[in-house]
Amino acid sequence: MKSIKKCLFPAAGYGTRFLPATKSMPKEMLPIMTKPLIQYGVEEALSAGCVTMAIVTGRGKRAIEDHFDISYELEHQIKNTSKEHYLTEIRKLISQCTFTYTRQVEMKGLGHAILTGKSLIADEPFAVILADDLCDSKEKGVLSQMVEVYEKYGCCVVAIEEVPKEDTSKYGVIAGYKVDGRDDTYRVETMVEKPDPKDAPSNLAIIGRYILTPDIFEVIENTKAGKGGEIQITDALLEMAKQGKVIAYKFKGKRFDCGSVDGFVEATNYFYAKGDN
Ligand code: G1P
């Protein structure tokens, strides 16, 4: 079985919920304390064993590329000053992984964004992180936990959490049966993108962490536009689930929806209290 070495970051979205802050700044660069959201994602991917960060960007997103690069002017300015340590962590991160980029020219949904990343991934299993879902866990990161699940089942894995039933319309929602006598691992039988609470098959919501096998690309290519007229990864994964090829894993840890102002403030308070910077 091939190991997971690449992580895809769909990062072309507009971040309209954060306007005007995101008018000229990518939403992925919004900071929790002193670190942009996407850096938390890259750190989580690296600690799960990924060494290539494949980022699907779009217009107005160049700050992401500059962030994961050396700024010689800045380095020169702060060299041998008391401020130099502020760059230690990001310098180390840049030296440990490779960043590759492609642009999503049209916004046609998450499934389409993932398909756009095909040229960066090629024929191997890969992880997907949606940077605005910020996760924190005491021991292993959420993606590391999922890699272990992938190594056991060798198929697609989605991370899930229980949400209040009235919130199902914000997420992809799965239903399935528990496997191996575990309370946290399900073989997915069905999944629906953003169902009304009355139609939701459960309250188990997919969060922004996926492990996908490369056969997903062909499935996405054949997936018609779904909810909101967009090509949904949930619909493509449903096709895989029908063949028994999707596991849902209830991760250990906390997740913040930093795509919403409430979740963003909650995450800021949490990391501030924790003493991270
Ligand atoms: C996307 C997916 C959805 C998933 C969610 C997790 O929705 O389409 O299935 O539950 O991410 O954050 P979005 O939040 O981009 O609208």
Short mmCIF file of C-alpha atoms and ligand atoms in Angstrom, two decimals:
data_model
loop_
_atom_site.label_atom_id
_atom_site.label_comp_id
_atom_site.label_asym_id
_atom_site.label_seq_id
_atom_site.Cartn_x
_atom_site.Cartn_y
_atom_site.Cartn_z
CA MET A 1 0.00 0.00 0.00
CA LYS A 2 1.35 3.43 -0.93
CA SER A 3 1.82 5.80 2.01
CA ILE A 4 0.34 9.28 2.20
CA LYS A 5 3.03 11.78 1.23
CA LYS A 6 1.01 14.58 -0.31
CA CYS A 7 -1.60 16.85 1.17
CA LEU A 8 -3.92 18.94 -0.98
CA PHE A 9 -5.17 22.29 0.25
CA PRO A 10 -8.12 23.71 -1.70
CA ALA A 11 -7.54 27.42 -1.14
CA ALA A 12 -9.20 29.26 -3.99
CA GLY A 13 -12.44 30.21 -2.19
CA TYR A 14 -13.39 33.85 -1.68
CA GLY A 15 -13.99 33.86 2.08
CA THR A 16 -17.06 36.06 1.71
CA ARG A 17 -18.04 35.54 5.34
CA PHE A 18 -14.95 37.52 6.33
CA LEU A 19 -15.39 40.52 4.06
CA PRO A 20 -14.04 43.13 4.07
CA ALA A 21 -10.98 41.49 5.71
CA THR A 22 -10.71 39.01 2.84
CA LYS A 23 -11.15 41.55 0.06
CA SER A 24 -7.47 41.48 -0.86
CA MET A 25 -6.17 38.93 1.64
CA PRO A 26 -6.70 35.17 1.30
CA LYS A 27 -8.96 33.80 4.04
CA GLU A 28 -6.36 31.07 4.60
CA MET A 29 -3.98 33.79 5.82
CA LEU A 30 -6.26 34.97 8.63
CA PRO A 31 -4.25 34.47 11.81
CA ILE A 32 -5.16 32.62 14.97
CA MET A 33 -2.75 34.32 17.35
CA THR A 34 0.34 34.91 15.17
CA LYS A 35 -0.02 32.02 12.74
CA PRO A 36 -2.15 31.94 9.60
CA LEU A 37 -4.79 29.22 9.37
CA ILE A 38 -3.05 27.46 6.49
CA GLN A 39 0.16 27.14 8.49
CA TYR A 40 -1.69 25.15 11.16
CA GLY A 41 -2.91 22.88 8.37
CA VAL A 42 0.57 22.45 6.90
CA GLU A 43 1.97 21.61 10.35
CA GLU A 44 -0.75 19.00 10.86
CA ALA A 45 -0.02 17.48 7.43
CA LEU A 46 3.73 17.39 8.06
CA SER A 47 3.32 15.69 11.41
CA ALA A 48 1.15 13.07 9.65
CA GLY A 49 4.06 12.28 7.30
CA CYS A 50 3.17 14.47 4.30
CA VAL A 51 6.14 16.19 2.70
CA THR A 52 4.48 17.75 -0.35
CA MET A 53 1.87 20.44 0.21
CA ALA A 54 -0.17 20.79 -2.96
CA ILE A 55 -2.08 24.05 -2.83
CA VAL A 56 -4.95 24.88 -5.17
CA THR A 57 -5.01 28.66 -5.29
CA GLY A 58 -6.85 31.27 -7.29
CA ARG A 59 -6.76 34.95 -8.05
CA GLY A 60 -5.67 37.14 -5.13
CA LYS A 61 -3.95 34.31 -3.27
CA ARG A 62 -0.29 35.09 -3.83
CA ALA A 63 0.25 35.89 -0.15
CA ILE A 64 0.08 32.13 0.49
CA GLU A 65 3.04 31.47 -1.83
CA ASP A 66 5.02 34.31 -0.29
CA HIS A 67 4.31 32.99 3.20
CA PHE A 68 5.87 29.62 2.43
CA ASP A 69 9.01 31.18 0.96
CA ILE A 70 12.02 33.05 2.30
CA SER A 71 11.69 36.82 2.53
CA TYR A 72 15.31 37.93 2.12
CA GLU A 73 14.57 41.54 2.93
CA LEU A 74 12.87 40.60 6.18
CA GLU A 75 15.63 38.11 7.04
CA HIS A 76 18.21 40.83 6.46
CA GLN A 77 16.31 43.32 8.62
CA ILE A 78 15.93 41.11 11.66
CA LYS A 79 19.16 39.09 11.48
CA ASN A 80 20.96 39.15 14.83
CA THR A 81 18.17 41.11 16.51
CA SER A 82 15.91 39.99 19.35
CA LYS A 83 13.14 39.41 16.80
CA GLU A 84 14.88 36.72 14.80
CA HIS A 85 13.24 33.90 16.76
CA TYR A 86 9.83 34.87 15.37
CA LEU A 87 10.84 33.31 12.06
CA THR A 88 12.40 30.13 13.43
CA GLU A 89 9.28 28.00 13.21
CA ILE A 90 8.25 28.98 9.68
CA ARG A 91 11.83 28.67 8.40
CA LYS A 92 11.98 25.12 9.74
CA LEU A 93 8.63 24.27 8.18
CA ILE A 94 9.74 25.58 4.77
CA SER A 95 12.89 23.46 4.93
CA GLN A 96 10.95 20.29 5.75
CA CYS A 97 8.48 20.23 2.89
CA THR A 98 7.94 21.14 -0.74
CA PHE A 99 5.10 23.41 -1.83
CA THR A 100 3.46 22.98 -5.20
CA TYR A 101 0.70 25.16 -6.63
CA THR A 102 -1.92 25.20 -9.28
CA ARG A 103 -4.73 27.64 -9.92
CA GLN A 104 -8.43 26.95 -9.97
CA VAL A 105 -9.66 29.28 -12.69
CA GLU A 106 -13.38 28.88 -12.01
CA MET A 107 -15.02 28.19 -8.66
CA LYS A 108 -17.17 25.14 -9.26
CA GLY A 109 -17.17 23.53 -5.85
CA LEU A 110 -14.93 21.47 -3.58
CA GLY A 111 -15.03 18.41 -5.85
CA HIS A 112 -13.88 20.58 -8.75
CA ALA A 113 -11.12 22.14 -6.59
CA ILE A 114 -9.83 18.67 -5.70
CA LEU A 115 -9.94 17.62 -9.36
CA THR A 116 -7.93 20.75 -10.22
CA GLY A 117 -5.22 19.42 -7.91
CA LYS A 118 -4.92 16.18 -9.91
CA SER A 119 -1.81 17.37 -11.77
CA LEU A 120 -0.05 17.92 -8.41
CA ILE A 121 -1.04 14.56 -6.96
CA ALA A 122 -0.84 12.09 -9.88
CA ASP A 123 -1.45 8.44 -9.11
CA GLU A 124 -1.16 8.11 -5.35
CA PRO A 125 -3.37 8.32 -2.28
CA PHE A 126 -3.40 11.78 -0.71
CA ALA A 127 -4.79 13.84 2.14
CA VAL A 128 -7.02 16.89 1.87
CA ILE A 129 -7.14 19.63 4.49
CA LEU A 130 -9.62 22.49 4.44
CA ALA A 131 -7.61 25.10 6.31
CA ASP A 132 -10.63 26.89 7.75
CA ASP A 133 -11.45 23.78 9.78
CA LEU A 134 -8.78 24.19 12.44
CA CYS A 135 -8.15 21.10 14.54
CA ASP A 136 -6.29 20.57 17.76
CA SER A 137 -5.77 17.39 19.68
CA LYS A 138 -3.85 16.41 22.78
CA GLU A 139 -1.70 13.70 21.28
CA LYS A 140 -1.77 12.80 17.61
CA GLY A 141 -3.06 15.32 15.08
CA VAL A 142 -6.35 14.53 13.34
CA LEU A 143 -4.64 13.73 10.03
CA SER A 144 -2.17 11.39 11.78
CA GLN A 145 -5.12 9.55 13.32
CA MET A 146 -6.71 9.26 9.87
CA VAL A 147 -3.51 7.94 8.30
CA GLU A 148 -3.62 5.07 10.79
CA VAL A 149 -7.21 4.34 9.75
CA TYR A 150 -6.18 4.46 6.09
CA GLU A 151 -3.30 2.05 6.75
CA LYS A 152 -5.79 -0.41 8.23
CA TYR A 153 -8.56 -0.21 5.61
CA GLY A 154 -6.71 0.99 2.49
CA CYS A 155 -9.61 3.11 1.22
CA CYS A 156 -10.94 6.66 1.41
CA VAL A 157 -11.34 8.08 4.92
CA VAL A 158 -13.43 11.08 6.01
CA ALA A 159 -13.25 12.68 9.45
CA ILE A 160 -16.59 13.14 11.17
CA GLU A 161 -18.03 14.64 14.31
CA GLU A 162 -21.47 14.73 15.86
CA VAL A 163 -23.25 18.02 15.32
CA PRO A 164 -26.63 19.27 16.56
CA LYS A 165 -29.28 17.98 14.16
CA GLU A 166 -30.31 21.53 13.19
CA ASP A 167 -26.78 22.10 11.82
CA THR A 168 -26.74 19.27 9.28
CA SER A 169 -27.44 21.75 6.46
CA LYS A 170 -23.89 23.13 6.88
CA TYR A 171 -22.09 19.84 6.23
CA GLY A 172 -21.78 16.65 4.28
CA VAL A 173 -23.56 14.06 6.44
CA ILE A 174 -22.88 10.32 6.46
CA ALA A 175 -24.65 7.18 7.61
CA GLY A 176 -23.13 3.74 7.95
CA TYR A 177 -22.41 0.91 10.30
CA LYS A 178 -19.71 0.53 12.89
CA VAL A 179 -16.83 -1.80 12.06
CA ASP A 180 -14.43 -3.94 14.09
CA GLY A 181 -16.43 -3.36 17.26
CA ARG A 182 -15.18 0.22 17.39
CA ASP A 183 -17.28 3.21 18.35
CA ASP A 184 -15.34 5.63 16.21
CA THR A 185 -15.09 3.85 12.84
CA TYR A 186 -17.94 3.44 10.32
CA ARG A 187 -18.21 1.86 6.90
CA VAL A 188 -20.13 4.55 5.02
CA GLU A 189 -23.32 3.47 3.27
CA THR A 190 -24.70 6.83 2.29
CA MET A 191 -23.73 10.46 2.36
CA VAL A 192 -25.57 13.68 1.51
CA GLU A 193 -24.27 17.21 0.98
CA LYS A 194 -25.85 19.75 3.33
CA PRO A 195 -29.21 18.05 3.91
CA ASP A 196 -32.13 19.71 5.66
CA PRO A 197 -32.29 18.38 9.21
CA LYS A 198 -35.49 16.50 8.33
CA ASP A 199 -33.73 14.65 5.49
CA ALA A 200 -30.36 14.10 7.20
CA PRO A 201 -29.43 10.40 7.50
CA SER A 202 -27.71 11.08 10.87
CA ASN A 203 -25.99 13.87 12.75
CA LEU A 204 -22.50 12.67 11.77
CA ALA A 205 -20.97 15.57 9.86
CA ILE A 206 -17.88 15.49 7.67
CA ILE A 207 -15.23 18.01 8.67
CA GLY A 208 -12.47 19.32 6.46
CA ARG A 209 -10.13 16.33 6.55
CA TYR A 210 -10.10 13.58 3.92
CA ILE A 211 -7.84 10.82 2.74
CA LEU A 212 -8.59 9.95 -0.87
CA THR A 213 -7.38 7.23 -3.19
CA PRO A 214 -6.45 8.39 -6.71
CA ASP A 215 -9.42 6.63 -8.33
CA ILE A 216 -11.49 9.50 -6.88
CA PHE A 217 -10.35 11.73 -9.78
CA GLU A 218 -12.13 9.68 -12.40
CA VAL A 219 -15.22 9.56 -10.21
CA ILE A 220 -15.20 13.36 -9.83
CA GLU A 221 -14.82 13.73 -13.59
CA ASN A 222 -18.09 11.84 -13.92
CA THR A 223 -19.89 13.62 -11.08
CA LYS A 224 -22.59 16.07 -12.11
CA ALA A 225 -23.15 19.37 -10.34
CA GLY A 226 -25.11 18.83 -7.14
CA LYS A 227 -26.04 21.05 -4.19
CA GLY A 228 -25.72 24.74 -5.07
CA GLY A 229 -24.94 23.86 -8.70
CA GLU A 230 -21.41 22.85 -7.65
CA ILE A 231 -19.40 19.65 -8.09
CA GLN A 232 -19.42 18.18 -4.61
CA ILE A 233 -16.78 15.85 -3.19
CA THR A 234 -19.57 14.34 -1.07
CA ASP A 235 -21.37 13.17 -4.24
CA ALA A 236 -18.17 11.64 -5.66
CA LEU A 237 -17.47 9.90 -2.35
CA LEU A 238 -21.02 8.52 -2.33
CA GLU A 239 -20.12 6.61 -5.51
CA MET A 240 -17.07 5.19 -3.74
CA ALA A 241 -19.16 4.39 -0.64
CA LYS A 242 -21.58 2.35 -2.76
CA GLN A 243 -18.60 0.07 -3.46
CA GLY A 244 -17.72 -0.08 0.24
CA LYS A 245 -14.68 2.14 -0.27
CA VAL A 246 -15.25 4.87 2.33
CA ILE A 247 -14.58 4.78 6.06
CA ALA A 248 -15.77 7.58 8.37
CA TYR A 249 -13.67 8.17 11.44
CA LYS A 250 -14.79 10.08 14.53
CA PHE A 251 -11.56 11.89 15.37
CA LYS A 252 -10.21 12.65 18.83
CA GLY A 253 -9.74 16.34 19.45
CA LYS A 254 -11.35 19.71 18.90
CA ARG A 255 -12.32 21.38 15.67
CA PHE A 256 -13.12 25.02 15.06
CA ASP A 257 -15.04 26.31 12.06
CA CYS A 258 -12.77 29.26 11.36
CA GLY A 259 -14.75 30.01 8.20
CA SER A 260 -17.31 31.61 10.54
CA VAL A 261 -16.71 34.60 12.77
CA ASP A 262 -18.00 32.71 15.84
CA GLY A 263 -15.70 29.73 15.25
CA PHE A 264 -12.77 32.02 14.52
CA VAL A 265 -13.21 33.92 17.79
CA GLU A 266 -13.67 30.65 19.68
CA ALA A 267 -10.41 29.31 18.21
CA THR A 268 -8.57 32.51 19.05
CA ASN A 269 -9.74 32.35 22.68
CA TYR A 270 -8.86 28.65 22.89
CA PHE A 271 -5.31 29.05 21.55
CA TYR A 272 -4.77 32.17 23.63
CA ALA A 273 -5.81 30.34 26.79
CA LYS A 274 -3.61 27.42 25.81
CA GLY A 275 -0.65 29.76 25.52
CA ASP A 276 0.18 29.01 21.88
CA ASN A 277 1.37 31.87 19.76
C1 G1P B 1 -17.33 21.53 2.64
C2 G1P B 1 -17.96 20.20 2.17
C3 G1P B 1 -18.84 19.62 3.25
C4 G1P B 1 -18.05 19.48 4.54
C5 G1P B 1 -17.42 20.82 4.94
C6 G1P B 1 -16.50 20.69 6.13
O1 G1P B 1 -18.36 22.49 2.76
O2 G1P B 1 -18.68 20.45 0.98
O3 G1P B 1 -19.32 18.36 2.85
O4 G1P B 1 -18.90 19.01 5.57
O5 G1P B 1 -16.64 21.36 3.86
O6 G1P B 1 -16.03 21.93 6.55
P1 G1P B 1 -18.04 24.07 2.89
O7 G1P B 1 -17.79 24.33 4.35
O8 G1P B 1 -16.83 24.34 2.05
O9 G1P B 1 -19.27 24.76 2.41
#
